[in-house]
Coordinates of C-alpha atoms in Angstrom, one line a residue:
X17 CA -183.1 32.4 -40.2
X18 CA -184.6 31.5 -43.7
X19 CA -187.1 33.9 -45.2
X20 CA -189.9 31.3 -45.1
X21 CA -189.4 30.8 -41.3
X22 CA -189.6 34.5 -40.6
X23 CA -192.8 34.8 -42.7
X24 CA -194.3 31.8 -40.8
X25 CA -193.3 33.2 -37.4
X26 CA -194.8 36.7 -38.3
X27 CA -198.0 35.1 -39.5
X28 CA -198.3 33.0 -36.3
X29 CA -197.7 36.0 -34.1
X30 CA -200.2 38.1 -36.0
X31 CA -202.8 35.4 -35.7
X32 CA -202.4 35.2 -31.9
X33 CA -202.4 39.0 -31.5
X34 CA -205.6 39.4 -33.5
X35 CA -207.6 36.6 -31.8
X36 CA -206.3 37.1 -28.2
X37 CA -209.3 39.1 -27.1
X38 CA -212.0 37.1 -28.8
X39 CA -214.6 34.9 -27.2
X40 CA -216.7 32.5 -29.4
X41 CA -220.1 31.5 -28.2
X42 CA -221.8 28.4 -29.5
X43 CA -225.6 28.2 -29.2
X44 CA -227.7 25.0 -28.8
X45 CA -228.9 25.3 -32.4
X46 CA -225.2 25.2 -33.6
X47 CA -224.8 28.8 -34.5
X48 CA -221.7 30.7 -33.4
X49 CA -220.9 34.3 -32.6
X50 CA -217.5 35.7 -31.9
X51 CA -217.3 38.8 -29.8
X52 CA -214.4 40.9 -28.7
X53 CA -213.3 41.2 -25.1
X54 CA -213.0 38.9 -22.1
X55 CA -215.9 38.4 -19.7
X56 CA -215.3 40.3 -16.5
X57 CA -214.4 38.2 -13.5
X58 CA -214.9 39.0 -9.8
X59 CA -211.4 39.5 -8.6
X60 CA -212.3 39.2 -5.0
X61 CA -213.1 35.5 -5.2
X62 CA -210.6 32.8 -4.8
X63 CA -209.7 30.3 -7.5
X64 CA -211.5 27.5 -5.6
X65 CA -214.7 29.6 -5.4
X66 CA -214.6 30.3 -9.2
X67 CA -214.1 26.6 -9.9
X68 CA -216.9 25.5 -7.6
X69 CA -219.3 27.8 -9.4
X70 CA -218.9 25.9 -12.7
X71 CA -219.3 27.2 -16.3
X72 CA -221.3 30.4 -16.8
X73 CA -222.7 31.2 -20.2
X74 CA -223.5 34.8 -21.2
X75 CA -225.8 36.1 -23.9
X76 CA -223.8 38.6 -26.1
X77 CA -225.2 42.1 -25.7
X78 CA -226.8 41.5 -22.4
X79 CA -225.2 42.6 -19.1
X80 CA -224.7 39.9 -16.5
X81 CA -226.3 40.6 -13.1

């Protein structure tokens, strides 16, 4: 494998590894905030129940009820 391909592969893997746990929030005023971690999901609900609920938006730093 040529040296440039190895460097590109390494850079791509590093990018995915460092941004895998990020969530970016975009607010109505256009500002954005990226936070680490994945919002917690209720694991007892079925996929259909989660889809029927729709999109939920969280405010960073505030605990959901």
